Coordinates of C-alpha atoms in Angstrom, one line a residue:
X1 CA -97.9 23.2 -46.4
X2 CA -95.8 19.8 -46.8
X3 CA -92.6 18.7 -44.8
X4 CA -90.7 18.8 -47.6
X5 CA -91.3 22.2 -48.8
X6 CA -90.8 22.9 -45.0
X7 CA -87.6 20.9 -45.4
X8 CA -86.2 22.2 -48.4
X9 CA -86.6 26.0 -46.8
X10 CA -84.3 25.0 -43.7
X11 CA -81.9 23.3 -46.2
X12 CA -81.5 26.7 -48.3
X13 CA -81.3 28.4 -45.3
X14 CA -78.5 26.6 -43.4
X15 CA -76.6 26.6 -47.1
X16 CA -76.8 29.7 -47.8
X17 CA -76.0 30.8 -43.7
X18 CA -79.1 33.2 -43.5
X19 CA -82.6 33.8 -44.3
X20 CA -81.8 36.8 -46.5
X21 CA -79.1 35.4 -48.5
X22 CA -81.4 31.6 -48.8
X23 CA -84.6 34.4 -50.3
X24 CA -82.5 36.0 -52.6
X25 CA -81.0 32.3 -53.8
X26 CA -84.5 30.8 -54.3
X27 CA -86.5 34.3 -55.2
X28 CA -88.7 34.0 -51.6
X29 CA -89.0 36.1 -49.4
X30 CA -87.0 36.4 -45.9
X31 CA -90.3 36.3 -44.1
X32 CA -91.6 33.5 -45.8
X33 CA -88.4 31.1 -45.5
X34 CA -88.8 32.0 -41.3
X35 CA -92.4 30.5 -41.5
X36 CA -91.2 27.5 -43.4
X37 CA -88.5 26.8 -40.7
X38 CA -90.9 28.0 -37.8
X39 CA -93.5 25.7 -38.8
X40 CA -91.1 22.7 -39.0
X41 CA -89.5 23.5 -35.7
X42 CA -93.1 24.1 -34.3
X43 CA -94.1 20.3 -36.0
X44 CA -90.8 18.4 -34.6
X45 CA -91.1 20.1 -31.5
X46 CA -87.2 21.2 -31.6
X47 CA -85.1 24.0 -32.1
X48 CA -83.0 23.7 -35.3
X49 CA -81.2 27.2 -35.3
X50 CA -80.0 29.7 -32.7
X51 CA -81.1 33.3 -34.1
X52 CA -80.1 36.6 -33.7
X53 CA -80.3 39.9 -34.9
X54 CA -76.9 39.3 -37.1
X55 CA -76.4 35.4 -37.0
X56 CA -77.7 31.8 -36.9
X57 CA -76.3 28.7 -35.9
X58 CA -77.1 25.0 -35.8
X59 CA -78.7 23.4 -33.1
X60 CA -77.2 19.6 -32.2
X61 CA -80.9 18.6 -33.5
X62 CA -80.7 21.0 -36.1
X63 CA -76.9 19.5 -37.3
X64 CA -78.7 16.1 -37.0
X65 CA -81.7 17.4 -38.7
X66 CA -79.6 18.8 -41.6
X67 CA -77.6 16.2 -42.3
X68 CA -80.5 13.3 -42.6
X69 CA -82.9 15.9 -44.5
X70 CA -80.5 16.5 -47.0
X71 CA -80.1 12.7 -47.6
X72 CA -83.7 12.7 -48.0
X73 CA -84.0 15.5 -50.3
X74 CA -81.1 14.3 -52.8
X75 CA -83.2 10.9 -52.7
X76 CA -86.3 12.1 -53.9
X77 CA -84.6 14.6 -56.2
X78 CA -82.8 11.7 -58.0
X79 CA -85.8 9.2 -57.9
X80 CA -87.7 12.8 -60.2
X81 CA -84.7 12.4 -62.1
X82 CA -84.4 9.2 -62.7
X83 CA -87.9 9.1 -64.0
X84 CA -87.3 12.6 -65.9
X85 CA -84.6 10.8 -67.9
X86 CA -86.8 8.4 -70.0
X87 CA -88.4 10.9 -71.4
X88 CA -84.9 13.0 -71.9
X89 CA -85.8 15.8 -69.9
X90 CA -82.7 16.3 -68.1
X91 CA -82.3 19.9 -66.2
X92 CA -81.3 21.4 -62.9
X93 CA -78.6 22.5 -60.6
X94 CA -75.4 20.1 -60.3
X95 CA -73.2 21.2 -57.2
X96 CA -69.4 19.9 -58.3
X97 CA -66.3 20.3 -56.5
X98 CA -62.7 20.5 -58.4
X99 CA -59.6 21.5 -57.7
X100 CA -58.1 25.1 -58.7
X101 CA -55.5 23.2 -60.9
X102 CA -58.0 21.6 -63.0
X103 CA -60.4 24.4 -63.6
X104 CA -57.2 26.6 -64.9
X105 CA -55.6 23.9 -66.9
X106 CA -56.3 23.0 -70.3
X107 CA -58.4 20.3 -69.2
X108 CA -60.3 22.4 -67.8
X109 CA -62.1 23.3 -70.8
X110 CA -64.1 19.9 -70.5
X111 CA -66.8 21.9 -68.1
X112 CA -67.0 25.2 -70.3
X113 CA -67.8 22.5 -73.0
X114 CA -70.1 20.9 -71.2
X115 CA -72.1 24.2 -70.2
X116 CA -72.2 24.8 -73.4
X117 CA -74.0 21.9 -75.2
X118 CA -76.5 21.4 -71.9
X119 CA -78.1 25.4 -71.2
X120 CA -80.4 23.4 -68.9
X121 CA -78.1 22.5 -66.6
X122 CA -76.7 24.9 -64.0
X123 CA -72.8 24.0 -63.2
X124 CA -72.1 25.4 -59.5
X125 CA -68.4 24.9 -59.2
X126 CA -66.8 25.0 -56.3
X127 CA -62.9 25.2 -56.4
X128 CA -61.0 23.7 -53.3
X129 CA -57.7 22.4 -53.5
X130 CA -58.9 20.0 -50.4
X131 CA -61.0 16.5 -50.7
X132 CA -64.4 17.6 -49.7
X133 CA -66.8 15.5 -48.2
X134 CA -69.3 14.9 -50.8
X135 CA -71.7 13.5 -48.9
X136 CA -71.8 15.9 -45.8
X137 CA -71.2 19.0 -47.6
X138 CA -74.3 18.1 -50.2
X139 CA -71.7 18.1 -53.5
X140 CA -73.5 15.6 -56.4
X141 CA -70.1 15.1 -58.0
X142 CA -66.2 15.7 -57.5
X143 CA -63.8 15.4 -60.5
X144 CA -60.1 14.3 -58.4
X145 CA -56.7 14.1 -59.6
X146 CA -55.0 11.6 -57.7
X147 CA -53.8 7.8 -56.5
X148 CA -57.6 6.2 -56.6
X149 CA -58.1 4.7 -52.7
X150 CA -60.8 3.1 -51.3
X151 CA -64.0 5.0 -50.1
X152 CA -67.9 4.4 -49.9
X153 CA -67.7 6.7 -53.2
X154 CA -68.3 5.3 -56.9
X155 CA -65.6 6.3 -59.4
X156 CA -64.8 6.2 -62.8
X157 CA -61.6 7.3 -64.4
X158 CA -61.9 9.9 -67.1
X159 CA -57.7 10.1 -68.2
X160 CA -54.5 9.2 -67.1
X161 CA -52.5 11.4 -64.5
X162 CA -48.5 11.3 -63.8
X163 CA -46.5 13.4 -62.1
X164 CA -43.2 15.2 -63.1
X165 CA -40.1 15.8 -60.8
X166 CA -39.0 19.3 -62.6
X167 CA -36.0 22.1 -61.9
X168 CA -34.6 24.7 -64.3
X169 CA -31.8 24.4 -66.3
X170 CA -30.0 26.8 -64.3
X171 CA -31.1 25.1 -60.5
X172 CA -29.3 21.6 -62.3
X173 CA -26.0 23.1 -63.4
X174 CA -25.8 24.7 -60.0
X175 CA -26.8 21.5 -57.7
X176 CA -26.5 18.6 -59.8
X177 CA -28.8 16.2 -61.2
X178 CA -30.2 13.6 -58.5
X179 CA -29.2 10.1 -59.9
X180 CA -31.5 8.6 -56.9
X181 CA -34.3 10.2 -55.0
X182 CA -32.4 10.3 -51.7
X183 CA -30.2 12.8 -53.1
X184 CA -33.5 15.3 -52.9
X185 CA -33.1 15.4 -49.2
X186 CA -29.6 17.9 -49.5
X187 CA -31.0 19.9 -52.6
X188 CA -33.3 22.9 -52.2
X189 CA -37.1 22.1 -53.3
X190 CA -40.3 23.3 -54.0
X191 CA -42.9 22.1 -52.0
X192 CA -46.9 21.7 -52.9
X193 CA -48.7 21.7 -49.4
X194 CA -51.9 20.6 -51.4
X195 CA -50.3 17.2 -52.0
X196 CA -50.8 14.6 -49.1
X197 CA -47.2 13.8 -48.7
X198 CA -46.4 17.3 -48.3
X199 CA -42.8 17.5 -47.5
X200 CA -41.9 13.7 -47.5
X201 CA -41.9 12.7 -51.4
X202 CA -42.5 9.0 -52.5
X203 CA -40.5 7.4 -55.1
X204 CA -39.9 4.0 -56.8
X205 CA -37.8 2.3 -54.5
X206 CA -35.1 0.0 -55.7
X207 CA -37.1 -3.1 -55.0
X208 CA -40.7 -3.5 -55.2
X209 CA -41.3 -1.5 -52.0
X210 CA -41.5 2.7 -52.5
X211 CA -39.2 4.9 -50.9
X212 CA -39.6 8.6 -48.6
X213 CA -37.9 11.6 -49.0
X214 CA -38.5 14.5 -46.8
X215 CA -37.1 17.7 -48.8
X216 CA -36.8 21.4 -47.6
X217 CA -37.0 24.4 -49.6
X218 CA -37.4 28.5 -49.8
X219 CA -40.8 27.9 -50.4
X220 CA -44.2 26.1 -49.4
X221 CA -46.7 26.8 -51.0
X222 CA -50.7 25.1 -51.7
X223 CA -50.5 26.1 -55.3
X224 CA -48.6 24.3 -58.0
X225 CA -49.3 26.9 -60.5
X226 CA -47.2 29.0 -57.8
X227 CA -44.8 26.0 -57.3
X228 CA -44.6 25.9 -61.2
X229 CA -43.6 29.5 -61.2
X230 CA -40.8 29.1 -58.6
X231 CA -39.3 26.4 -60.0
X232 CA -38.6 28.1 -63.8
X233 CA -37.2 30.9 -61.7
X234 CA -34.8 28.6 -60.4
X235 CA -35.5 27.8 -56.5
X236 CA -35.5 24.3 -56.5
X237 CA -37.1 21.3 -57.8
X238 CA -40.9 20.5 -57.1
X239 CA -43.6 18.1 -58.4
X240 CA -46.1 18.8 -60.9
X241 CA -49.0 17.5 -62.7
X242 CA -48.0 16.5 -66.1
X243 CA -50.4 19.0 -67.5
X244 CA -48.9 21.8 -65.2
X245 CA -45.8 21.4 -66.6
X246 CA -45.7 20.1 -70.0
X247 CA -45.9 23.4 -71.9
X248 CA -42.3 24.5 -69.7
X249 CA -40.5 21.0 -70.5
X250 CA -41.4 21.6 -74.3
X251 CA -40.2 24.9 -74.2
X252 CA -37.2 24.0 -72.0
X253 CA -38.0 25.9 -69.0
X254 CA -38.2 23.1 -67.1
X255 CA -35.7 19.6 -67.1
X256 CA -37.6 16.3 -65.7
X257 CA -35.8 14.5 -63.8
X258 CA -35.8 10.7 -61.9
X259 CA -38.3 10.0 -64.6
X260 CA -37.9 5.9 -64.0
X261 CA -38.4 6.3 -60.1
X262 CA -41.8 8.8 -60.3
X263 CA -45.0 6.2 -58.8
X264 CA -47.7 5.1 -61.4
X265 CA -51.1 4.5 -61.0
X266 CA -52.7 7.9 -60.3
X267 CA -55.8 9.5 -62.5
X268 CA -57.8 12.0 -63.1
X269 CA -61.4 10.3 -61.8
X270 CA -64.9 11.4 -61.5
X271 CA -66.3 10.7 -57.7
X272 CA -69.6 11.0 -57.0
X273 CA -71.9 9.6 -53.7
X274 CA -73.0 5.9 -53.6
X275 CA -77.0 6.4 -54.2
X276 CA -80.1 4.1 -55.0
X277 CA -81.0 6.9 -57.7
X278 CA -78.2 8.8 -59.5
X279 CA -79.8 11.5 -60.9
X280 CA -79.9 12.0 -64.8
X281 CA -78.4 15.1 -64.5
X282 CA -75.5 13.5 -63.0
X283 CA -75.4 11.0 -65.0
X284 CA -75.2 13.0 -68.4
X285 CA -72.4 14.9 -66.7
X286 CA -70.0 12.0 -66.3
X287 CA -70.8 10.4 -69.4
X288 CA -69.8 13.8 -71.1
X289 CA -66.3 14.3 -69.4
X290 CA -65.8 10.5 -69.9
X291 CA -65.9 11.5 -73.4
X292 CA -64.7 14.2 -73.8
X293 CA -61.2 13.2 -72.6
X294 CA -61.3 10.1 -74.4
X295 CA -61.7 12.3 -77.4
X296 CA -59.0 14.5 -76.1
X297 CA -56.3 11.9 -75.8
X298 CA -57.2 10.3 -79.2
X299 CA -58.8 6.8 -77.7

């Protein structure tokens, strides 16, 4: 038996948190995945998990362990890939995380598409409203909606993003409309706790520099679909993706306002782990969302 079939046992196992739930995963056994990880403990001459009758846990040299053996495995995964793809054989499993707001947004459509015209591709999406770790929670590929920063990740941008300040008809005949964005601080708001400036909203400032306003509000919430919903029922203003709340400003639901003082430069990006070998698989799935919003938005 190899290391890296011992390897990729221990792997499944810590990733799926047991033995059972790693055999039924992979279609091995229980038994067998505990001889896989026995014989590699037995070979490094370490303990990689604590076991009991009900639960497992990393060892420090099984954390370390993890962490570089799943480095290793990706690479050689790739390098097959990369081979694989001159001869267009392009299958297997691509582990991508999203955000909820994407997956149940229109836009969202782009990865039902994309299971659709490649069956030999298994799409395991994982929806988090936080920015995962790619690398240290093993995710091939992350599709963000955000201000692009720097990181040791690759990018590339697959549409444009804005966000819209919003209230109901009904919220701006009661309060006003804000002429400036300091005027947010005494009116009731909405806020998203999945954005990064949670309660203290950036703005256009009146020079080149931007401008804070911390805001208060009946609600908090990490959902702007729920953030959408309270702001057509009229308990404040709140930012939202443009794609949240287009279909409630056509229908006039929902007012923009401070349209001239809302930051630019944000997008909706595909992110993915800086690797010797990106794998094909990969590959093909960035290449299809890249067009398939460039198709979208008529470019």
């Amino acid at each position: 038996m190899d290391t890296l079939t011992r390897m990729r046992a221990f792997i499944d196992v810590v990733e799926a948190e047991g033995f059972s739930a790693a055999g039924r995963k992979i279609g091995r056994s229980k038994a067998l995945l505990s001889k896989y990880v026995r014989e590699l403990e037995d070979e490094l001459g370490a303990l990689l998990l604590n076991r009991t009758t009900r639960q497992f846990s990393l060892t420090e040299a099984g954390h370390t362990y993890y962490q570089r053996a799943s480095e290793i495995v990706r690479e050689v995964d790739s390098l097959a890939e990369a081979v694989r793809q001159s001869s267009g054989d392009v299958r297997g499993r691509i582990k991508l995380s999203a955000a909820r707001t994407f997956a149940d947004a229109p836009i969202g459509q782009s990865l039902i598409d994309f299971a659709k015209q490649h069956p030999d591709i298994v799409l395991d999406i994982h929806l988090d409203d936080r920015f995962v770790d790619l690398v240290e929670e093993g995710f091939d590929v992350a599709v963000r909606i955000s201000r692009l920063e720097n990181s040791s990740l690759i990018a590339r941008r697959l549409g444009p993003f804005s966000i819209k300040l919003c209230a109901s008809p009904e919220l701006i005949a009661k309060h006003g409309t804000p002429t400036r964005p300091q005027d947010l601080s005494n009116m009731p708001c909405i806020v998203d706790t999945n954005g990064r400036s949670l309660a203290n909203w950036r703005f256009k400032g009146d020079g080149e520099d931007s401008v804070s306003v911390t805001v208060s509000g009946p609600i908090e919430v990490n959902s702007p679909m729920a953030a959408r919903a309270a702001a057509v029922s009229g308990l404040g203003f709140t930012i939202l993706p443009d794609f949240i709340a287009a279909p409630d400003v056509a229908s006039g639901r929902l007012v923009t306002v401070l349209d001239d003082r809302i930051l630019s430069g944000s997008g909706i990006f595909a992110v993915y782990p800086h690797r010797r070998y990106l794998p094909a698989k990969v590959r093909v799935f960035v290449d299809f969302l890249v067009h398939w919003f460039r198709t979208r938005d008529g470019a």
